[in-house]
CSV table of C-alpha atoms in Angstrom, one decimal:
chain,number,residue,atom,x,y,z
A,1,UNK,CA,73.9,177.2,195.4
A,2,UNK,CA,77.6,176.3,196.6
A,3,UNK,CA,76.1,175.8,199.9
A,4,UNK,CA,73.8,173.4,198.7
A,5,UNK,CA,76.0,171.6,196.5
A,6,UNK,CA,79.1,171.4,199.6
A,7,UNK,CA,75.9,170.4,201.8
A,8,UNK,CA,74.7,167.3,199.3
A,9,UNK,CA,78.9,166.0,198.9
A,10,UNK,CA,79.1,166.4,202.6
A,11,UNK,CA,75.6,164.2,203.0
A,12,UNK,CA,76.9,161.8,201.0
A,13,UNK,CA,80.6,161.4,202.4
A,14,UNK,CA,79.4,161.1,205.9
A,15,UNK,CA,77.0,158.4,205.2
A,16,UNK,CA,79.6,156.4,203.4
A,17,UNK,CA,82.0,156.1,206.2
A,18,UNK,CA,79.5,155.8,208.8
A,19,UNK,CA,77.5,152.9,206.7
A,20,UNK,CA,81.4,151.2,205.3
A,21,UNK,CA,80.8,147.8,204.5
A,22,UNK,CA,79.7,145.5,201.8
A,23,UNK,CA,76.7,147.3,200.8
A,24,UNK,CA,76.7,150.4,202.2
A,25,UNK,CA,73.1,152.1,202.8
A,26,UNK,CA,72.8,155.3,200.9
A,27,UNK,CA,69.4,156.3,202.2
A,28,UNK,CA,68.9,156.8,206.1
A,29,UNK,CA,65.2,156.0,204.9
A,30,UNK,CA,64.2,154.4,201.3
A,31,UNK,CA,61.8,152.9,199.5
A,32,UNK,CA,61.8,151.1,195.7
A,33,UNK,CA,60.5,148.7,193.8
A,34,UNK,CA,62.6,146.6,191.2
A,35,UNK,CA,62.1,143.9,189.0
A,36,UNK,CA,64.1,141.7,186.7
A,37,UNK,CA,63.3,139.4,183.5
A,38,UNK,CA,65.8,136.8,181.7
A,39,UNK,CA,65.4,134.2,178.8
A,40,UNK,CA,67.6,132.3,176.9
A,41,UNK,CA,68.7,129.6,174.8
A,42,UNK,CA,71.6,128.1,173.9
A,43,UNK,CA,70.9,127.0,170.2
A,44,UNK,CA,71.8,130.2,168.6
A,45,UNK,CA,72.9,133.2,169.5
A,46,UNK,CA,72.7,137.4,167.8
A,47,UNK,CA,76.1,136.5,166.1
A,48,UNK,CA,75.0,133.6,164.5
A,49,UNK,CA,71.2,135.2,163.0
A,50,UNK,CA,72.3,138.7,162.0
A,51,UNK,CA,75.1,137.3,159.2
A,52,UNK,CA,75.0,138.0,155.2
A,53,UNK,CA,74.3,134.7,155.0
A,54,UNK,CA,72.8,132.9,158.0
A,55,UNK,CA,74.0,129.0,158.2
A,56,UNK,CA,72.8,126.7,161.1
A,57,UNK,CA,75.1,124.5,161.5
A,58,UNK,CA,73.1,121.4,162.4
A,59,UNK,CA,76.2,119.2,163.2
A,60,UNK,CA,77.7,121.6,165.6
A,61,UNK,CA,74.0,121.9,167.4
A,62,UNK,CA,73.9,118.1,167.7
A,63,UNK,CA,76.9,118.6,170.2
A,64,UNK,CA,74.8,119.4,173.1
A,65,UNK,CA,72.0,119.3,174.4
A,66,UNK,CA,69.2,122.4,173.3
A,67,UNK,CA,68.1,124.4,177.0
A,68,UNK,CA,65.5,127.2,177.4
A,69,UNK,CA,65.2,129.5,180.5
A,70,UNK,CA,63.7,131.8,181.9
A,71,UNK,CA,62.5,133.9,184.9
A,72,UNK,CA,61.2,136.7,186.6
A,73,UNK,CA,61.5,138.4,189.7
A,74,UNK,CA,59.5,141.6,190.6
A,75,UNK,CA,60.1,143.1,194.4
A,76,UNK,CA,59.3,146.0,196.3
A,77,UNK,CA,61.8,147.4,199.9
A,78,UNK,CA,60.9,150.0,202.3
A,79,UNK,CA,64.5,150.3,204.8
A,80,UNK,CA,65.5,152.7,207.5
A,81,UNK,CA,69.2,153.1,208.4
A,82,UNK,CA,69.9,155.2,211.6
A,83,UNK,CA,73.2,155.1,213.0
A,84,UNK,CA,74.7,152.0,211.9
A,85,UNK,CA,71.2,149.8,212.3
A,86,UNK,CA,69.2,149.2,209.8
A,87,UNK,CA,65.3,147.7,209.7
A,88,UNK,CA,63.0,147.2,207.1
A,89,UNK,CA,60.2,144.9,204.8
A,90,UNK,CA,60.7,143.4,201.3
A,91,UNK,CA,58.1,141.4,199.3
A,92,UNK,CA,59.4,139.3,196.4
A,93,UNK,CA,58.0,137.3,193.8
A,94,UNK,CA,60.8,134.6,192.1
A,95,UNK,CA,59.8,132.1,189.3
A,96,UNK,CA,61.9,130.5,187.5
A,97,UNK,CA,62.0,127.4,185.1
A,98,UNK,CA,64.7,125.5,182.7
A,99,UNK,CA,63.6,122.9,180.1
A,100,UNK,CA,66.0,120.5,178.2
A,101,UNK,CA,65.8,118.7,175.0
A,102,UNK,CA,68.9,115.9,174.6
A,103,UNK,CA,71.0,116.5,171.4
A,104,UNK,CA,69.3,113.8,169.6
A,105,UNK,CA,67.0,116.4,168.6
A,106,UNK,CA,69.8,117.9,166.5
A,107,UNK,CA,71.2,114.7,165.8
A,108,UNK,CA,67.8,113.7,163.8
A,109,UNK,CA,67.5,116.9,162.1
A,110,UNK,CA,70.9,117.0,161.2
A,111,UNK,CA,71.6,113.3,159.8
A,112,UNK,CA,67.6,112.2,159.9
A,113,UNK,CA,66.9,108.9,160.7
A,114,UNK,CA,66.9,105.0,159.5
A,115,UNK,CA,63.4,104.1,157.5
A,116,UNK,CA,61.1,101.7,159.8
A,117,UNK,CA,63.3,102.4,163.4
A,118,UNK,CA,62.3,104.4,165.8
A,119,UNK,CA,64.8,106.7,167.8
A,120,UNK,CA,64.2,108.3,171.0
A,121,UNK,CA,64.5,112.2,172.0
A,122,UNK,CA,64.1,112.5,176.3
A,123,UNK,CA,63.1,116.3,177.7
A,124,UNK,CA,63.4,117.7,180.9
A,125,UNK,CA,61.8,120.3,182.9
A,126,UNK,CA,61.7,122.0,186.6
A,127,UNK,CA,59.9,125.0,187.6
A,128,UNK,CA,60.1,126.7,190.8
A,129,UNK,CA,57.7,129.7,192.0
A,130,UNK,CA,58.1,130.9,195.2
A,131,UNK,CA,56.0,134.9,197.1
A,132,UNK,CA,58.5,136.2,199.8
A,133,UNK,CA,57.9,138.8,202.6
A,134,UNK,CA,61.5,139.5,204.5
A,135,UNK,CA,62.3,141.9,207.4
A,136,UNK,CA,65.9,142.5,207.2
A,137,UNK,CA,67.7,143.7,210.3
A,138,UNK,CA,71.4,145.3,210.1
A,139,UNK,CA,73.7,145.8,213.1
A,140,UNK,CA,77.2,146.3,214.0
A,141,UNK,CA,79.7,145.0,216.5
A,142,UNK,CA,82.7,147.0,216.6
A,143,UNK,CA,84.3,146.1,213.3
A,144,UNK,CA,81.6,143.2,212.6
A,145,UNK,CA,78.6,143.9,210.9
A,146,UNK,CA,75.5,141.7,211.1
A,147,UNK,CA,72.2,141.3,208.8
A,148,UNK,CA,69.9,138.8,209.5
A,149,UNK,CA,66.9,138.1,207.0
A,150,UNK,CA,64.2,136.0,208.5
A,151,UNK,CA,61.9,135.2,205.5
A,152,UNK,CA,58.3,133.8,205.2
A,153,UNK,CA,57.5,132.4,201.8
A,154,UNK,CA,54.6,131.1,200.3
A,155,UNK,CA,55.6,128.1,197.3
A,156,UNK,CA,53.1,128.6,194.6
A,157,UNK,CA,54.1,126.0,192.2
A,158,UNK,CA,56.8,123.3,192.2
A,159,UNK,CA,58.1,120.5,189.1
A,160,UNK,CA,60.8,118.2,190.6
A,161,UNK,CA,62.6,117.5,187.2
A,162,UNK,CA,59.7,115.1,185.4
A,163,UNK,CA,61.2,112.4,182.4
A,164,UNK,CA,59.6,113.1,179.0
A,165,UNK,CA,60.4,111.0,176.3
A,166,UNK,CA,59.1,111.2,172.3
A,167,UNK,CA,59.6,107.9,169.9
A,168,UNK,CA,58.9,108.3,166.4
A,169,UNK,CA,59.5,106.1,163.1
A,170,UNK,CA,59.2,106.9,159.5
A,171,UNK,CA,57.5,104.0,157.0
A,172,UNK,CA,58.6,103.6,153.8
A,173,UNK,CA,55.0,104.0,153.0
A,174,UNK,CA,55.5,107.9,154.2
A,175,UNK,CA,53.3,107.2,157.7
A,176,UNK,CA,55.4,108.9,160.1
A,177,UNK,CA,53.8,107.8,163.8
A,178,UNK,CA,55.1,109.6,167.0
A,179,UNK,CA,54.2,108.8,170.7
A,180,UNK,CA,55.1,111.2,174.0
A,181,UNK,CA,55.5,109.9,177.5
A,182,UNK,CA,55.7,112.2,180.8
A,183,UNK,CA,55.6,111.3,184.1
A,184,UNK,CA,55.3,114.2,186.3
A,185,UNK,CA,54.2,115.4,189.7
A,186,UNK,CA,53.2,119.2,189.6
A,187,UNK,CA,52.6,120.5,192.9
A,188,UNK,CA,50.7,123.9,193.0
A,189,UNK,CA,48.8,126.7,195.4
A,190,UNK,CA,45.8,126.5,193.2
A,191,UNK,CA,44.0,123.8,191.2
A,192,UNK,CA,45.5,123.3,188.5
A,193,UNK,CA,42.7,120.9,186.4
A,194,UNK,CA,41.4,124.5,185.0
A,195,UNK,CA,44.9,125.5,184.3
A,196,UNK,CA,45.7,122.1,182.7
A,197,UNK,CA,42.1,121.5,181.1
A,198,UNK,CA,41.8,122.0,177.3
A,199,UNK,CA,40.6,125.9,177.7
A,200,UNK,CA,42.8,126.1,180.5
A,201,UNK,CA,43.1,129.5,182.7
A,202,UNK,CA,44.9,130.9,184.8
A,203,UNK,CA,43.9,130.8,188.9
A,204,UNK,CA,42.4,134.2,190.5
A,205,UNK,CA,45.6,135.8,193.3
A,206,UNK,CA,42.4,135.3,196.0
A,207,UNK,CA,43.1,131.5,195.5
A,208,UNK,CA,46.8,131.8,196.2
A,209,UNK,CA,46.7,134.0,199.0
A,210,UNK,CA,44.5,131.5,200.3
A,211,UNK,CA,47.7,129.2,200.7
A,212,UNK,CA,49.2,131.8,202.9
A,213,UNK,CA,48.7,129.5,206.1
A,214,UNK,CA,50.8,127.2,204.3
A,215,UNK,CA,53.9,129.0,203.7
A,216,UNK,CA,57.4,128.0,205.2
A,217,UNK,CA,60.1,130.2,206.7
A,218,UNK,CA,64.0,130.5,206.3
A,219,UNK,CA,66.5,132.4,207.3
A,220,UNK,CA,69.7,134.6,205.6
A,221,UNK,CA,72.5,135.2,207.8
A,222,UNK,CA,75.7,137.6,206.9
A,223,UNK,CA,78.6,138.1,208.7
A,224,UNK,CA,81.1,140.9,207.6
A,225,UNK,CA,84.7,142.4,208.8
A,226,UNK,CA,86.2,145.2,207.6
A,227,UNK,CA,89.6,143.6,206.8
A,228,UNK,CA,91.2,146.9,206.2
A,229,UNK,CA,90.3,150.3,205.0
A,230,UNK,CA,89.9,149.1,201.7
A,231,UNK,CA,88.8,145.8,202.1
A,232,UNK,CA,85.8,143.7,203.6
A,233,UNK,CA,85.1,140.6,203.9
A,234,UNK,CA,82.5,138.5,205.0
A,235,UNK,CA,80.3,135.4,204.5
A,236,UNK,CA,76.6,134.6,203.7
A,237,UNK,CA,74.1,131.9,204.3
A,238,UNK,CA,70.4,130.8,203.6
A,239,UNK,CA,69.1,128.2,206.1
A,240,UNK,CA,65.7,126.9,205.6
A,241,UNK,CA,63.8,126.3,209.1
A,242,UNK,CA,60.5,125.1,208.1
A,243,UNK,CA,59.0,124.1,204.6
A,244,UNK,CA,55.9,125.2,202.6
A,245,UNK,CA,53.4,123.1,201.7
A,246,UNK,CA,51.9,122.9,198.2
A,247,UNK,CA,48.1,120.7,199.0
A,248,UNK,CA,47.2,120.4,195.4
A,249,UNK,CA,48.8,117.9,192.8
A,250,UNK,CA,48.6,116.8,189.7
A,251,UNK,CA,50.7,114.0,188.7
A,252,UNK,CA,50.5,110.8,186.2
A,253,UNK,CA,51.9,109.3,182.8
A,254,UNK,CA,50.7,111.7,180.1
A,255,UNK,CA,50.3,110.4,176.8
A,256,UNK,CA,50.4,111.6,173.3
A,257,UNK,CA,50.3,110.3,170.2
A,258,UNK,CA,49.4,111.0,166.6
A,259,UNK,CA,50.3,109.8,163.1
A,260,UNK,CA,50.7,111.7,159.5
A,261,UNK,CA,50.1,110.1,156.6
A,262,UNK,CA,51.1,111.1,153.3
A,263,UNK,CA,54.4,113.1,154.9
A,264,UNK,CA,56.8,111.4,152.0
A,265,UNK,CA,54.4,112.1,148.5
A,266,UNK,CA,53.9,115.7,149.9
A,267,UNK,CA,58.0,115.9,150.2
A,268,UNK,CA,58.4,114.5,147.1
A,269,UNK,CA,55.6,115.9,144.7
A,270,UNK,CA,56.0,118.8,142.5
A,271,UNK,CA,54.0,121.1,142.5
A,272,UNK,CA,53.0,120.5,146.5
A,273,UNK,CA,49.6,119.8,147.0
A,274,UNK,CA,48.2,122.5,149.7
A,275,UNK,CA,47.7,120.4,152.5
A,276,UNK,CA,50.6,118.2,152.9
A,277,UNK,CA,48.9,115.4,155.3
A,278,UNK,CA,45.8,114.3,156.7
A,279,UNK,CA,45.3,116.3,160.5
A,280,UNK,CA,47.1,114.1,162.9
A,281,UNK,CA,44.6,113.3,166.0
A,282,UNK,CA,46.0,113.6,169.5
A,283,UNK,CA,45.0,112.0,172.1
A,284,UNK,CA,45.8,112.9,176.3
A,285,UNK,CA,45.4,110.3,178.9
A,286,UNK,CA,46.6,109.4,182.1
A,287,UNK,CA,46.5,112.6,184.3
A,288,UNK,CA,44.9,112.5,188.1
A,289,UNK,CA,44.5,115.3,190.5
A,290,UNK,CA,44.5,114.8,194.3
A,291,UNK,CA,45.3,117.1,197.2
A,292,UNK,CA,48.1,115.3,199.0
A,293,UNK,CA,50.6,117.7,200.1
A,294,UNK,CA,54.6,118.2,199.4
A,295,UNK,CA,56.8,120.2,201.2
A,296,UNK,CA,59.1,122.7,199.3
A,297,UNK,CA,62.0,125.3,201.0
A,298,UNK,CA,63.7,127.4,199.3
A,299,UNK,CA,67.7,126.9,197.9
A,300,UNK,CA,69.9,126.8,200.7
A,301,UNK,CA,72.8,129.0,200.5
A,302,UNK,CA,76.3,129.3,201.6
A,303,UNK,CA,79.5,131.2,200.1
A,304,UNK,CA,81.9,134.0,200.9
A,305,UNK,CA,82.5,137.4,199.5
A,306,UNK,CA,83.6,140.5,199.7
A,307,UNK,CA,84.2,144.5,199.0
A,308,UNK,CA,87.6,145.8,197.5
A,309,UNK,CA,88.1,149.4,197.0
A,310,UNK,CA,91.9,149.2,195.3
A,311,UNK,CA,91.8,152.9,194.2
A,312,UNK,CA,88.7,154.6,196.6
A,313,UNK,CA,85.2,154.2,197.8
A,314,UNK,CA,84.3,155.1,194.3
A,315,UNK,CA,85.4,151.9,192.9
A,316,UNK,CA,84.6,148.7,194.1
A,317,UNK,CA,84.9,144.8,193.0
A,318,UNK,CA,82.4,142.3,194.6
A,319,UNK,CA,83.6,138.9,194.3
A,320,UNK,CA,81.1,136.3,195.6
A,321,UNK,CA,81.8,132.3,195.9
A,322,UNK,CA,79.1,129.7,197.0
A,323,UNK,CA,77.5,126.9,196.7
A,324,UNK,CA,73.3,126.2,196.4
A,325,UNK,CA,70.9,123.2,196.9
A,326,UNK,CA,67.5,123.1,195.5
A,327,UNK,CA,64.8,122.0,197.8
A,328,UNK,CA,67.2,120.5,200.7
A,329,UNK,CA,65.2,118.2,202.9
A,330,UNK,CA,62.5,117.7,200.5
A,331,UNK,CA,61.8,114.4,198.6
A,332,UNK,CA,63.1,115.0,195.8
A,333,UNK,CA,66.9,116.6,197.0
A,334,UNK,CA,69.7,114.6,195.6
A,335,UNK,CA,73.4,115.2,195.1
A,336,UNK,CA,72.4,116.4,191.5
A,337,UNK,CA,70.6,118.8,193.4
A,338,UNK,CA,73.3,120.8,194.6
A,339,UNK,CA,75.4,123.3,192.1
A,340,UNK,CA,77.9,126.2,193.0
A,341,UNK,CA,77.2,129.7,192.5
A,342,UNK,CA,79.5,132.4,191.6
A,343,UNK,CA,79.4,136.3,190.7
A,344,UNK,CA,81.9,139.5,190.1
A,345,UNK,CA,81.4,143.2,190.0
A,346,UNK,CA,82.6,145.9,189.5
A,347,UNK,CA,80.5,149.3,190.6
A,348,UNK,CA,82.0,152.7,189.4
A,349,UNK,CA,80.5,155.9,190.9
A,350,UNK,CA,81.3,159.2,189.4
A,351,UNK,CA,80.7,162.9,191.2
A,352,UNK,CA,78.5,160.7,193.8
A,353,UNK,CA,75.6,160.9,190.6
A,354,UNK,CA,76.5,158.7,187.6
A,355,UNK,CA,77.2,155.4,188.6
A,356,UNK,CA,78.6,152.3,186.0
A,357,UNK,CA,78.2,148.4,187.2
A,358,UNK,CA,79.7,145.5,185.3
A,359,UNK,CA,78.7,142.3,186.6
A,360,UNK,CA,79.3,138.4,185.3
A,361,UNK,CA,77.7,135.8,187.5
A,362,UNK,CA,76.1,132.0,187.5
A,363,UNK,CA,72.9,132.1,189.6
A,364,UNK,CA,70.1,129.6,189.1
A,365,UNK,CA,71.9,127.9,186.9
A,366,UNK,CA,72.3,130.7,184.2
A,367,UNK,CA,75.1,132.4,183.2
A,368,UNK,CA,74.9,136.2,182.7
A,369,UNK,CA,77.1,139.5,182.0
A,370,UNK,CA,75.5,142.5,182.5
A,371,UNK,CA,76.1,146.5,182.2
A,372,UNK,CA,74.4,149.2,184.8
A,373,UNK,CA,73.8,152.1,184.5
A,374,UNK,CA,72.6,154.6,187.8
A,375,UNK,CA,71.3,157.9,188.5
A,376,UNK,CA,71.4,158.8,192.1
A,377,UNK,CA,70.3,162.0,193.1
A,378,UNK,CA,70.5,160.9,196.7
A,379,UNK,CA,66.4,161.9,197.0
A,380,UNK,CA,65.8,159.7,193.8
A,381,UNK,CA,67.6,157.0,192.6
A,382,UNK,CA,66.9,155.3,188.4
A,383,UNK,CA,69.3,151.6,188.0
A,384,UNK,CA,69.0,150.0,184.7
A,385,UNK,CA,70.7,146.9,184.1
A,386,UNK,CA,70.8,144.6,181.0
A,387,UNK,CA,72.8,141.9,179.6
A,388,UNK,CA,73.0,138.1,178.1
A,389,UNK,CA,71.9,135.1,179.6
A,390,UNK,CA,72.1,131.3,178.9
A,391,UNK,CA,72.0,128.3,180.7
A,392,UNK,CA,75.6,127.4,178.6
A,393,UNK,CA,78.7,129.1,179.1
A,394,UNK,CA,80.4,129.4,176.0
A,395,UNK,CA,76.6,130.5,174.4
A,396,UNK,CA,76.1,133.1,177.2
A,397,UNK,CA,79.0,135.5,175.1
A,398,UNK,CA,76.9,135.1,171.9
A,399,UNK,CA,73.5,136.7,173.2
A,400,UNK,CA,71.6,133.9,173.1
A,401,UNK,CA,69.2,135.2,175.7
A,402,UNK,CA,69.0,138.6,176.9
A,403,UNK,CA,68.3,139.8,181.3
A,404,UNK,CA,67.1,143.0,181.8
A,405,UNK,CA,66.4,145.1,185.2
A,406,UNK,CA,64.9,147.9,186.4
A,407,UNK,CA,64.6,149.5,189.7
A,408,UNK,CA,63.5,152.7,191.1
A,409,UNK,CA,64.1,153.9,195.0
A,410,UNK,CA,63.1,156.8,197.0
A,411,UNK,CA,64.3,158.5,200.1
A,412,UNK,CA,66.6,160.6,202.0
């Protein structure tokens, strides 16, 4: 048993300093699949709901804007690692999608508004979607290391940040009437008129895969130095080559509008008569399908970062600086379309098993802090990560939103 146990350490020490570098392999051959899952919002967090007494403060909402996000990002690796070169395949899917409501929201529930004026509340929403297949390849120079990432992608859907807008006025003879304007482009790998109809539904993966001819192809790029013993460095890039193409669109001004009668003698009569109003009717217009195509890449990607070990190989802090740019070269990129991107860890590995991670980060516009926990066997390998998440930074420490992670890897 001894021999076994001095066998595994030994295992484990030698691929360490043969693999030193950013993100040293631990598996000459492994395979995993992992996915992740955030949401948040930035309206209230756990600290504020689970009081004695809960108190919204409606003034201090009207501050700022109300944001939802969320996304998901599923992904299975196979990799091979043989002395110092490493090969392998990885299929991801990434979707991910922020929506805004301007502060006049709050502002209207928290002071209400003038009889017989209307008043104005603009929304915002973009949604990208993308299915990835990657080969990674890993090489080293002397004391630089190489991995290159070429990438083919398929987009699947696509929102370039479409203007909503909803006016509503309150009478004095307690008819409140409310109209909603969007103009939108949605650019998708399926048809969306049955996902958009009235019964909508979703479109069958045979239909997607179907787009597969259409995908675009990027490429990752980094370049690392071991600095010193304890320290690497290095830097990272995402280059797109060639776009996607999304061939079916749905786009127009869509229209709704409704009005409620009777809102103020149901507010104000006692007892409340059991239905407060008369059903408001809604009405959609203004909403065209055609199959001209738009070209989507994925974020571009540049930054530095790097690998301290201050006290062993059993300790190490990841900083990581950069900068991103949604959809560069497409139609719709503008300087409001670039936005940095930053993260720090640190990953603490105890009697080469148990292994801690702390990690705080903006990616995709969301904010996060999250704890790890790992069980590596060498053979088989558990990580479980979870943490907050917000599109606002102060919120983010509040637990407004919550990111979870799972992944599971096999090999030798």
């Amino acid at each position: 048993m001894k021999r076994l146990l001095c066998t595994f350490a030994f295992l484990c020490l030698t691929l360490g300093s043969i693999f030193a570098e950013l993100y040293p392999s631990k598996r000459f051959v492994e395979f995993g699949f992992d996915a992740s899952v955030s949401a948040g919002q930035n309206a209230l967090g756990i600290t504020d709901v689970f009081t004695k007494d809960l108190v919204i403060d409606l003034n201090d909402l009207a501050k700022r804007d109300f944001k939802l996000n969320f996304g998901v990002m599923p992904g299975f690796h196979f990799n091979v690692n043989v002395n110092g070169i490493g090969v392998g395949v990885q299929t991801d899917f990434d979707f991910h999608t922020n929506f805004t409501i301007d502060q006049a929201l709050f502002k209207l529930l928290a002071e209400g508004n003038s009889l017989n004026e209307s008043e104005t509340i603009g929304m915002s929403v973009n949604m990208e979607s993308f299915l990835t297949t990657s080969i990674p390849v890993k090489f080293k120079v002397g004391k630089l290391g190489f991995k290159v990432v070429p990438t083919y992608f398929i987009p699947i859907v696509y929102l370039p940040n479409p203007s909503a807008q909803v006016t509503y006025t309150t009478n004095e003879d307690g008819t409140v009437t409310a109209n909603a304007t969007a103009n939108f482009d949605l650019y998708t790998a399926f048809d969306a008129s049955t996902l958009l109809a009235e019964n909508g539904s979703m479109p069958e993966l045979s239909e997607i895969l179907k787009e597969a001819k259409n995908g675009g192809f990027d490429l990752s790029a980094v370049v690392e130095y071991a600095l010193f013993d304890f320290l690497d460095v290095g830097g990272y890039v995402n280059m797109p080559i060639y776009p996607g193409t999304l061939s079916h669109h749905a786009y127009g001004n869509a229209t709704f509008s409704f009005e409620m009668v009777g809102l103020l003698d149901w507010l104000t009569t006692d007892p409340r008569p059991e239905k407060p109003f008369d059903d408001p009717e809604k009405t959609w217009s203004g909403v065209e399908y055609d199959e001209n195509g738009y070209k989507v890449n994925r974020p571009f990607r540049l930054g530095v970062e790097a690998a301290w070990r201050p006290i062993g190989d059993w300790f190490v802090v990841h900083p990581k600086l950069g900068v991103a740019a949604k959809n560069p070269f497409g139609n719709d990129f503008s300087i409001h379309s670039l936005y940095p991107e930053y993260s720090i860890s640190a990953d603490m590995t105890f009697v080469y098993v148990i292994g801690v991670n702390l990690t705080t980060a903006y990616v995709d516009h969301v904010f996060s802090h999250n704890v790890g926990l790992r069980l590596n066997t060498r053979i088989f390998e558990l990580d479980f990560n979870i943490g907050t998440s917000n599109s606002d930074f102060l919120r983010s420490f509040t637990i407004g939103g919550l990111q979870a992670q799972v992944g599971v890897k096999m090999g030798f």
